[in-house]
CSV table of C-alpha atoms and ligand atoms in Angstrom, one decimal:
chain,number,residue,atom,x,y,z
A,8,MET,CA,-2.9,83.9,-90.2
A,9,SER,CA,-6.5,85.3,-90.3
A,10,HIS,CA,-7.2,88.5,-92.4
A,11,HIS,CA,-10.1,89.4,-90.2
A,12,PRO,CA,-9.5,91.9,-87.5
A,13,PRO,CA,-9.0,90.2,-84.1
A,14,ALA,CA,-12.3,89.7,-82.3
A,15,GLY,CA,-13.2,89.1,-78.6
A,16,GLY,CA,-13.9,85.5,-77.8
A,17,SER,CA,-17.3,84.4,-76.4
A,18,ALA,CA,-17.7,83.4,-72.8
A,19,GLY,CA,-16.6,79.9,-71.8
A,20,ARG,CA,-15.0,77.8,-69.1
A,21,ALA,CA,-12.8,74.7,-69.4
A,22,THR,CA,-10.7,72.6,-67.1
A,23,ALA,CA,-7.6,70.8,-68.4
A,24,VAL,CA,-5.5,68.2,-66.6
A,25,SER,CA,-2.1,68.1,-68.1
A,26,PRO,CA,0.9,65.9,-67.2
A,27,ALA,CA,4.5,66.8,-66.6
A,28,ASN,CA,7.1,65.0,-68.7
A,29,ILE,CA,10.6,63.8,-68.1
A,30,ALA,CA,13.2,64.6,-70.8
A,31,PHE,CA,15.4,61.7,-72.1
A,32,ILE,CA,17.3,64.3,-74.2
A,33,LYS,CA,17.2,67.7,-72.6
A,34,TYR,CA,16.3,71.2,-73.8
A,35,TRP,CA,19.3,73.3,-72.5
A,36,GLY,CA,20.2,76.6,-74.1
A,37,ALA,CA,18.1,78.8,-76.4
A,38,ARG,CA,18.7,80.7,-79.6
A,39,ASP,CA,15.9,83.1,-78.4
A,40,LEU,CA,14.9,82.6,-74.8
A,41,GLU,CA,11.8,84.7,-74.7
A,42,ARG,CA,10.3,82.8,-77.7
A,43,ALA,CA,11.7,79.5,-76.4
A,44,LEU,CA,13.6,78.7,-79.6
A,45,PRO,CA,15.9,75.9,-78.5
A,46,VAL,CA,19.5,75.3,-79.5
A,47,ASN,CA,18.9,71.5,-79.8
A,48,PRO,CA,16.0,69.1,-80.2
A,49,SER,CA,14.8,67.3,-77.1
A,50,LEU,CA,12.8,64.1,-76.5
A,51,SER,CA,10.7,63.2,-73.5
A,52,MET,CA,8.2,60.8,-72.0
A,53,THR,CA,4.9,62.2,-70.9
A,54,LEU,CA,4.0,61.2,-67.4
A,55,ARG,CA,0.5,60.4,-66.0
A,56,GLU,CA,0.5,61.0,-62.2
A,57,CYS,CA,2.4,64.4,-61.9
A,58,VAL,CA,-0.3,66.7,-63.3
A,59,SER,CA,-1.4,70.3,-63.3
A,60,ARG,CA,-5.2,70.9,-63.1
A,61,THR,CA,-6.1,74.2,-64.6
A,62,THR,CA,-9.5,75.9,-65.0
A,63,VAL,CA,-9.8,78.9,-67.3
A,64,GLU,CA,-12.8,81.0,-67.5
A,65,TYR,CA,-13.1,83.6,-70.2
A,66,SER,CA,-15.5,86.5,-70.2
A,67,PRO,CA,-15.8,88.9,-73.2
A,68,THR,CA,-16.3,91.9,-70.8
A,69,ASP,CA,-13.0,93.6,-70.3
A,70,GLY,CA,-11.4,93.4,-66.9
A,71,PRO,CA,-8.0,92.5,-65.3
A,72,ASP,CA,-7.0,88.8,-65.7
A,73,GLU,CA,-6.8,86.9,-62.5
A,74,VAL,CA,-4.6,84.0,-61.4
A,75,TRP,CA,-5.3,81.8,-58.4
A,76,LEU,CA,-3.7,78.7,-56.9
A,77,GLY,CA,-6.2,76.0,-55.8
A,78,ARG,CA,-9.1,74.3,-57.3
A,79,SER,CA,-11.9,76.0,-59.1
A,80,GLY,CA,-15.3,75.6,-57.4
A,81,ALA,CA,-13.6,75.2,-54.0
A,82,PRO,CA,-13.3,78.9,-53.0
A,83,GLY,CA,-11.9,78.3,-49.5
A,84,THR,CA,-8.9,76.7,-51.0
A,85,ARG,CA,-7.8,79.5,-53.3
A,86,THR,CA,-4.6,81.4,-52.6
A,87,ASP,CA,-2.7,84.2,-54.3
A,88,PRO,CA,0.3,82.6,-56.1
A,89,GLY,CA,2.6,85.6,-55.7
A,90,GLU,CA,4.0,88.0,-58.2
A,91,ALA,CA,6.6,86.0,-60.1
A,92,PHE,CA,4.2,83.2,-60.8
A,93,SER,CA,1.3,85.5,-61.7
A,94,ALA,CA,3.5,87.5,-64.0
A,95,ARG,CA,4.4,84.4,-66.1
A,96,VAL,CA,0.8,83.3,-66.3
A,97,LEU,CA,-0.4,86.8,-67.3
A,98,ALA,CA,2.2,87.0,-70.0
A,99,HIS,CA,1.2,83.6,-71.3
A,100,LEU,CA,-2.4,84.7,-71.4
A,101,GLU,CA,-1.4,87.7,-73.6
A,102,ALA,CA,0.5,85.4,-75.9
A,103,LEU,CA,-2.5,83.1,-76.1
A,104,ARG,CA,-4.7,86.1,-77.0
A,105,ARG,CA,-2.3,87.0,-79.8
A,106,ARG,CA,-2.2,83.5,-81.2
A,107,LEU,CA,-5.9,82.8,-80.9
A,108,GLY,CA,-6.9,86.1,-82.6
A,109,ILE,CA,-8.2,88.1,-79.6
A,110,GLU,CA,-7.5,91.8,-79.3
A,111,PRO,CA,-4.6,92.4,-76.8
A,112,GLY,CA,-6.0,92.9,-73.3
A,113,SER,CA,-9.6,92.4,-74.3
A,114,GLY,CA,-12.0,90.3,-72.2
A,115,ARG,CA,-11.0,88.8,-69.0
A,116,PHE,CA,-9.4,85.4,-68.1
A,117,ARG,CA,-9.8,83.9,-64.7
A,118,VAL,CA,-7.3,81.1,-64.1
A,119,THR,CA,-7.2,78.6,-61.2
A,120,THR,CA,-4.5,76.0,-61.1
A,121,GLU,CA,-3.0,73.4,-58.8
A,122,ASN,CA,-0.3,70.7,-59.1
A,123,SER,CA,-0.3,67.2,-57.8
A,124,PHE,CA,3.4,67.4,-57.0
A,125,PRO,CA,6.0,69.8,-55.6
A,126,ALA,CA,6.5,72.8,-58.0
A,127,ALA,CA,9.8,74.2,-59.1
A,128,ALA,CA,11.9,71.3,-57.8
A,129,GLY,CA,13.1,69.9,-61.1
A,130,MET,CA,9.7,68.3,-61.6
A,131,ALA,CA,8.7,70.1,-64.8
A,132,SER,CA,5.9,72.1,-63.1
A,133,SER,CA,6.2,74.7,-65.8
A,134,ALA,CA,5.7,72.0,-68.5
A,135,SER,CA,2.5,70.7,-67.0
A,136,GLY,CA,1.3,74.1,-65.9
A,137,PHE,CA,1.7,75.9,-69.2
A,138,SER,CA,0.5,72.9,-71.2
A,139,ALA,CA,-2.7,72.8,-69.1
A,140,LEU,CA,-3.1,76.6,-69.5
A,141,ALA,CA,-2.9,76.4,-73.3
A,142,VAL,CA,-5.3,73.5,-73.5
A,143,ALA,CA,-7.8,75.0,-71.1
A,144,ALA,CA,-7.7,78.5,-72.6
A,145,SER,CA,-8.2,77.3,-76.2
A,146,ALA,CA,-11.1,75.1,-75.1
A,147,ALA,CA,-12.6,78.0,-73.0
A,148,LEU,CA,-12.5,80.1,-76.2
A,149,GLY,CA,-14.0,77.4,-78.3
A,150,ALA,CA,-10.9,77.1,-80.4
A,151,HIS,CA,-9.9,73.7,-81.8
A,152,PRO,CA,-6.1,73.9,-82.5
A,153,ASP,CA,-4.5,70.8,-84.0
A,154,PRO,CA,-1.8,69.1,-81.8
A,155,GLY,CA,1.0,71.0,-83.5
A,156,GLU,CA,-0.7,74.3,-83.0
A,157,LEU,CA,-1.5,73.4,-79.4
A,158,SER,CA,2.2,72.6,-78.8
A,159,ALA,CA,3.2,76.0,-80.2
A,160,LEU,CA,0.5,77.7,-77.9
A,161,ALA,CA,2.1,76.0,-74.9
A,162,ARG,CA,5.6,77.0,-76.0
A,163,ALA,CA,4.4,80.7,-76.2
A,164,SER,CA,4.7,80.6,-72.4
A,165,GLY,CA,8.4,80.7,-72.8
A,166,SER,CA,8.7,77.1,-71.4
A,167,GLY,CA,9.9,74.8,-74.1
A,168,SER,CA,9.2,71.7,-72.2
A,169,ALA,CA,5.5,72.7,-72.1
A,170,ALA,CA,5.5,72.2,-75.9
A,171,ARG,CA,6.1,68.5,-75.3
A,172,SER,CA,3.5,68.0,-72.5
A,173,VAL,CA,0.4,68.6,-74.8
A,174,MET,CA,1.0,65.1,-76.3
A,175,GLY,CA,1.1,61.7,-74.8
A,176,GLY,CA,3.7,58.9,-75.0
A,177,TYR,CA,7.1,59.8,-76.4
A,178,VAL,CA,7.5,63.3,-77.8
A,179,GLU,CA,10.2,65.1,-79.7
A,180,TRP,CA,10.5,68.9,-79.9
A,181,PRO,CA,11.0,70.5,-82.3
A,182,ALA,CA,9.4,68.0,-84.6
A,183,PRO,CA,11.8,67.2,-87.4
A,184,GLY,CA,10.9,69.6,-90.2
A,185,SER,CA,8.9,72.0,-88.1
A,186,ASP,CA,9.3,75.8,-88.6
A,187,PRO,CA,12.5,76.8,-86.7
A,188,ASP,CA,10.9,80.1,-85.9
A,189,ASP,CA,7.7,78.6,-84.5
A,190,PRO,CA,8.7,75.1,-83.5
A,191,HIS,CA,6.2,72.5,-82.3
A,192,ALA,CA,6.4,69.0,-81.0
A,193,ALA,CA,5.4,65.7,-82.5
A,194,GLN,CA,4.7,62.3,-81.0
A,195,VAL,CA,7.4,59.7,-81.7
A,196,ALA,CA,5.4,56.8,-80.3
A,197,PRO,CA,2.2,56.6,-78.3
A,198,SER,CA,2.1,55.5,-74.6
A,199,THR,CA,0.9,52.0,-75.6
A,200,HIS,CA,4.2,51.5,-77.5
A,201,TRP,CA,6.2,50.8,-74.3
A,202,ASP,CA,5.1,50.8,-70.7
A,203,LEU,CA,8.1,52.5,-69.0
A,204,ARG,CA,7.9,53.5,-65.3
A,205,ASP,CA,9.4,56.5,-63.7
A,206,LEU,CA,9.9,56.4,-59.9
A,207,ILE,CA,10.6,59.9,-58.8
A,208,ALA,CA,12.8,60.1,-55.7
A,209,VAL,CA,12.0,63.4,-54.1
A,210,VAL,CA,15.0,64.5,-52.1
A,211,GLU,CA,14.1,68.2,-52.0
A,212,THR,CA,10.7,69.8,-52.0
A,213,GLY,CA,11.7,73.5,-51.8
A,214,ALA,CA,12.0,75.7,-54.9
A,215,LYS,CA,15.3,75.3,-56.7
A,216,GLU,CA,17.9,78.0,-56.4
A,217,VAL,CA,18.3,78.7,-60.1
A,218,SER,CA,15.3,78.5,-62.5
A,219,SER,CA,15.6,76.6,-65.8
A,220,LEU,CA,15.2,79.9,-67.6
A,221,GLU,CA,18.4,81.2,-65.9
A,222,GLY,CA,20.0,77.8,-66.7
A,223,HIS,CA,19.3,78.2,-70.4
A,224,ARG,CA,20.7,81.7,-70.3
A,225,ARG,CA,24.0,80.5,-68.7
A,226,ALA,CA,24.3,77.3,-70.8
A,227,PRO,CA,26.6,78.8,-73.5
A,228,SER,CA,29.0,80.0,-70.8
A,229,SER,CA,30.1,76.4,-70.1
A,230,PRO,CA,33.4,75.6,-71.8
A,231,TYR,CA,31.9,72.2,-72.7
A,232,PHE,CA,28.8,73.5,-74.4
A,233,ALA,CA,30.1,73.2,-78.0
A,234,ARG,CA,31.3,69.7,-77.2
A,235,ARG,CA,27.7,68.8,-75.9
A,236,LEU,CA,26.1,70.1,-79.1
A,237,ALA,CA,28.5,68.1,-81.2
A,238,ASP,CA,27.7,64.9,-79.2
A,239,LEU,CA,23.9,65.4,-79.2
A,240,PRO,CA,22.8,64.3,-82.7
A,241,ALA,CA,24.3,60.8,-82.1
A,242,ARG,CA,22.8,60.6,-78.6
A,243,LEU,CA,19.4,61.6,-79.8
A,244,GLU,CA,19.6,59.0,-82.5
A,245,ARG,CA,20.5,56.3,-79.9
A,246,VAL,CA,17.4,57.3,-77.9
A,247,ARG,CA,15.1,57.3,-80.9
A,248,ASP,CA,16.5,53.9,-82.0
A,249,ALA,CA,16.3,52.3,-78.6
A,250,LEU,CA,12.7,53.5,-78.3
A,251,ARG,CA,11.8,52.1,-81.7
A,252,ARG,CA,13.3,48.7,-80.8
A,253,ARG,CA,12.2,48.8,-77.1
A,254,ASP,CA,15.9,48.2,-76.1
A,255,PHE,CA,15.9,49.2,-72.4
A,256,ALA,CA,19.6,48.8,-71.8
A,257,ALA,CA,20.5,51.0,-74.8
A,258,LEU,CA,17.8,53.6,-73.9
A,259,GLY,CA,18.9,53.7,-70.2
A,260,ALA,CA,22.6,54.1,-71.0
A,261,ALA,CA,21.9,57.0,-73.3
A,262,VAL,CA,19.4,58.7,-71.0
A,263,GLU,CA,21.7,58.5,-67.9
A,264,GLU,CA,24.7,59.8,-69.9
A,265,GLU,CA,22.5,62.7,-71.1
A,266,ALA,CA,21.4,63.7,-67.6
A,267,LEU,CA,25.0,63.7,-66.4
A,268,ASP,CA,25.9,65.9,-69.3
A,269,LEU,CA,23.1,68.4,-68.5
A,270,HIS,CA,24.5,68.7,-64.9
A,271,VAL,CA,28.1,69.0,-66.2
A,272,MET,CA,26.8,72.0,-68.2
A,273,ALA,CA,25.1,73.5,-65.2
A,274,MET,CA,28.0,72.9,-62.9
A,275,THR,CA,30.6,74.3,-65.3
A,276,SER,CA,28.5,77.3,-66.5
A,277,ARG,CA,29.6,80.7,-65.2
A,278,PRO,CA,28.3,81.4,-62.6
A,279,SER,CA,28.2,77.7,-61.8
A,280,ILE,CA,24.8,76.1,-60.9
A,281,HIS,CA,24.7,73.2,-58.4
A,282,TYR,CA,21.3,71.4,-58.4
A,283,TRP,CA,22.5,68.2,-56.6
A,284,ARG,CA,21.9,67.6,-52.9
A,285,PRO,CA,23.3,64.8,-50.8
A,286,GLY,CA,20.1,62.8,-51.4
A,287,THR,CA,20.7,63.1,-55.2
A,288,VAL,CA,24.1,61.3,-54.9
A,289,GLU,CA,22.6,58.6,-52.7
A,290,VAL,CA,19.9,57.8,-55.3
A,291,LEU,CA,22.4,57.9,-58.2
A,292,GLN,CA,24.6,55.4,-56.3
A,293,ALA,CA,21.6,53.2,-55.4
A,294,VAL,CA,20.6,53.0,-59.1
A,295,ARG,CA,24.1,51.8,-60.0
A,296,ASP,CA,23.9,49.2,-57.2
A,297,LEU,CA,20.5,48.0,-58.4
A,298,ARG,CA,22.1,47.4,-61.9
A,299,ARG,CA,25.0,45.5,-60.3
A,300,ASP,CA,22.4,43.3,-58.7
A,301,GLY,CA,20.7,42.6,-62.0
A,302,VAL,CA,17.8,45.1,-61.6
A,303,GLU,CA,17.3,47.2,-64.7
A,304,ALA,CA,17.0,50.8,-63.7
A,305,TRP,CA,18.5,54.0,-65.0
A,306,SER,CA,18.5,57.5,-63.6
A,307,THR,CA,17.8,60.9,-65.1
A,308,MET,CA,17.3,64.4,-63.7
A,309,ASP,CA,16.0,67.7,-65.0
A,310,ALA,CA,17.2,71.1,-63.5
A,311,GLY,CA,16.7,70.1,-59.9
A,312,ALA,CA,17.9,67.8,-57.1
A,313,ASN,CA,15.2,65.0,-57.5
A,314,VAL,CA,16.1,61.9,-59.4
A,315,HIS,CA,13.8,60.1,-61.9
A,316,VAL,CA,14.5,56.4,-61.9
A,317,ILE,CA,13.3,54.8,-65.2
A,318,THR,CA,12.5,51.1,-65.0
A,319,LEU,CA,10.3,48.3,-66.4
A,320,PRO,CA,7.1,47.0,-64.8
A,321,PRO,CA,8.7,43.7,-63.5
A,322,HIS,CA,11.3,45.7,-61.5
A,323,GLU,CA,9.1,48.5,-60.2
A,324,ALA,CA,8.5,47.0,-56.7
A,325,GLU,CA,12.1,46.2,-56.1
A,326,VAL,CA,13.3,49.6,-57.3
A,327,ALA,CA,10.7,51.3,-55.1
A,328,SER,CA,11.6,49.5,-51.9
A,329,ARG,CA,15.3,50.2,-52.4
A,330,LEU,CA,14.7,53.9,-53.0
A,331,GLU,CA,12.2,54.3,-50.2
A,332,ALA,CA,14.8,52.8,-47.7
A,333,LEU,CA,17.3,55.6,-48.5
A,334,PRO,CA,17.6,58.2,-45.7
A,335,GLY,CA,17.8,61.1,-48.2
A,336,VAL,CA,14.5,60.2,-50.0
A,337,ARG,CA,11.6,62.1,-48.5
A,338,SER,CA,9.0,60.6,-50.7
A,339,LEU,CA,8.7,58.5,-53.8
A,340,ILE,CA,6.2,59.3,-56.6
A,341,ARG,CA,5.3,56.2,-58.7
A,342,ASP,CA,4.7,57.5,-62.2
A,343,GLY,CA,5.0,56.1,-65.7
A,344,VAL,CA,4.2,56.9,-69.4
A,345,GLY,CA,0.9,58.5,-69.9
A,346,SER,CA,-1.4,59.5,-72.8
A,347,GLY,CA,-1.5,63.3,-72.5
A,348,PRO,CA,-3.8,66.0,-71.4
A,349,THR,CA,-7.6,65.8,-71.0
A,350,VAL,CA,-10.0,68.7,-71.1
A,351,GLU,CA,-13.6,69.3,-70.1
A,352,VAL,CA,-15.6,72.2,-71.4
A,353,GLU,CA,-18.3,73.5,-69.0
A,354,PRO,CA,-21.1,75.7,-70.0
A,355,ILE,CA,-21.2,79.0,-68.0
A,356,HIS,CA,-24.3,81.0,-67.3
A,357,SER,CA,-23.2,84.5,-66.5
A,358,THR,CA,-25.2,87.7,-67.1
A,359,GLU,CA,-22.6,88.8,-69.7
A,360,ASP,CA,-23.1,85.6,-71.6
A,361,GLU,CA,-25.5,86.2,-74.4
A,362,SER,CA,-25.9,82.5,-75.1
A,363,GLU,CA,-29.1,80.7,-73.8
B,26,PMV,O1,10.9,74.3,-70.3
B,26,PMV,P1,11.9,74.9,-69.4
B,26,PMV,O2,12.3,76.3,-69.9
B,26,PMV,O3,11.5,74.9,-68.0
B,26,PMV,O4,13.2,74.1,-69.5
B,26,PMV,C1,13.3,72.7,-69.3
B,26,PMV,C2,14.7,72.3,-68.9
B,26,PMV,C3,14.9,70.8,-68.5
B,26,PMV,O5,13.8,70.4,-67.7
B,26,PMV,C4,16.2,70.8,-67.7
B,26,PMV,C5,15.1,69.9,-69.7
B,26,PMV,C6,13.9,69.5,-70.5
B,26,PMV,O6,14.0,69.4,-71.7
B,26,PMV,O7,12.8,69.3,-69.9
């Protein structure tokens, strides 16, 4: 914590490209939902194709923050994202001001963001979006947070999974030993450790009925929640150990079991949440059939209907052609482990900018 009074930042602009991630052990249930303090540790694989691209421009002259969907520099493509989305981004900007030592409400942020994949359909759009926002905003302000602090900045959005997306490879959050009241993530292994693939069978492109925030809120109402928490330490250890040894059968079994457990929690919470669609069941069955035929593939899902099929490079083509042939699969995204966000800082030349 700085003892200096908070100052306004200097003008700057940065564009971050941040990937989504797929959780092998899921964040489900919070001790404090607003601050995204999780009930249990989670572990994910950072992706490389499903990304949010976010440009943040900061001007020290006070004015209302702005949020746009689209691509910065392509004005004709910009659209208003709607109130609910804007409200979450504006709240995150305030949290970033607080953490980066800028007076509340001072200066003006202009944010333009777009996704490479369907948002709010169990595809961790909040993870990539808020990770990109934290990375771009700190770069626009000339701040240089270390990876742990960057992770905490992303978590300040209220999306816990965003805390994992600021790092590449395999990531655990909270990092063992990190402050329980300000938890950040840590990389368990870099992307080069193991080239896993994630074929995302998109069976639904619309927004899901119940947000993950609402899911976290309802989690403790499942009569099986205490049983889940009791099972989790051993399952997390199985995932860590399988990753360490690159044991795909052990990893896949633990990951598939965990995804089903998450959906049991959702379905048995009160009121009950049903994320599955007929296409979901088709894909889950196809993955079991693939294994019966000797093709190593395992399924997992976040809080949505789409299924992530985890496989190894030699099986990717076979898995893809089987999934694409299913009537319920609208499209297939071929993704895999990635190395984390990238950021570009661009100089800006505005009249308010005293530099140059
Ligand atoms: O980060 P949130 O609040 O959107 O929650 C993520 C919830 C899951 O995607 C279901 C699990 C996870 O760990 O990513």
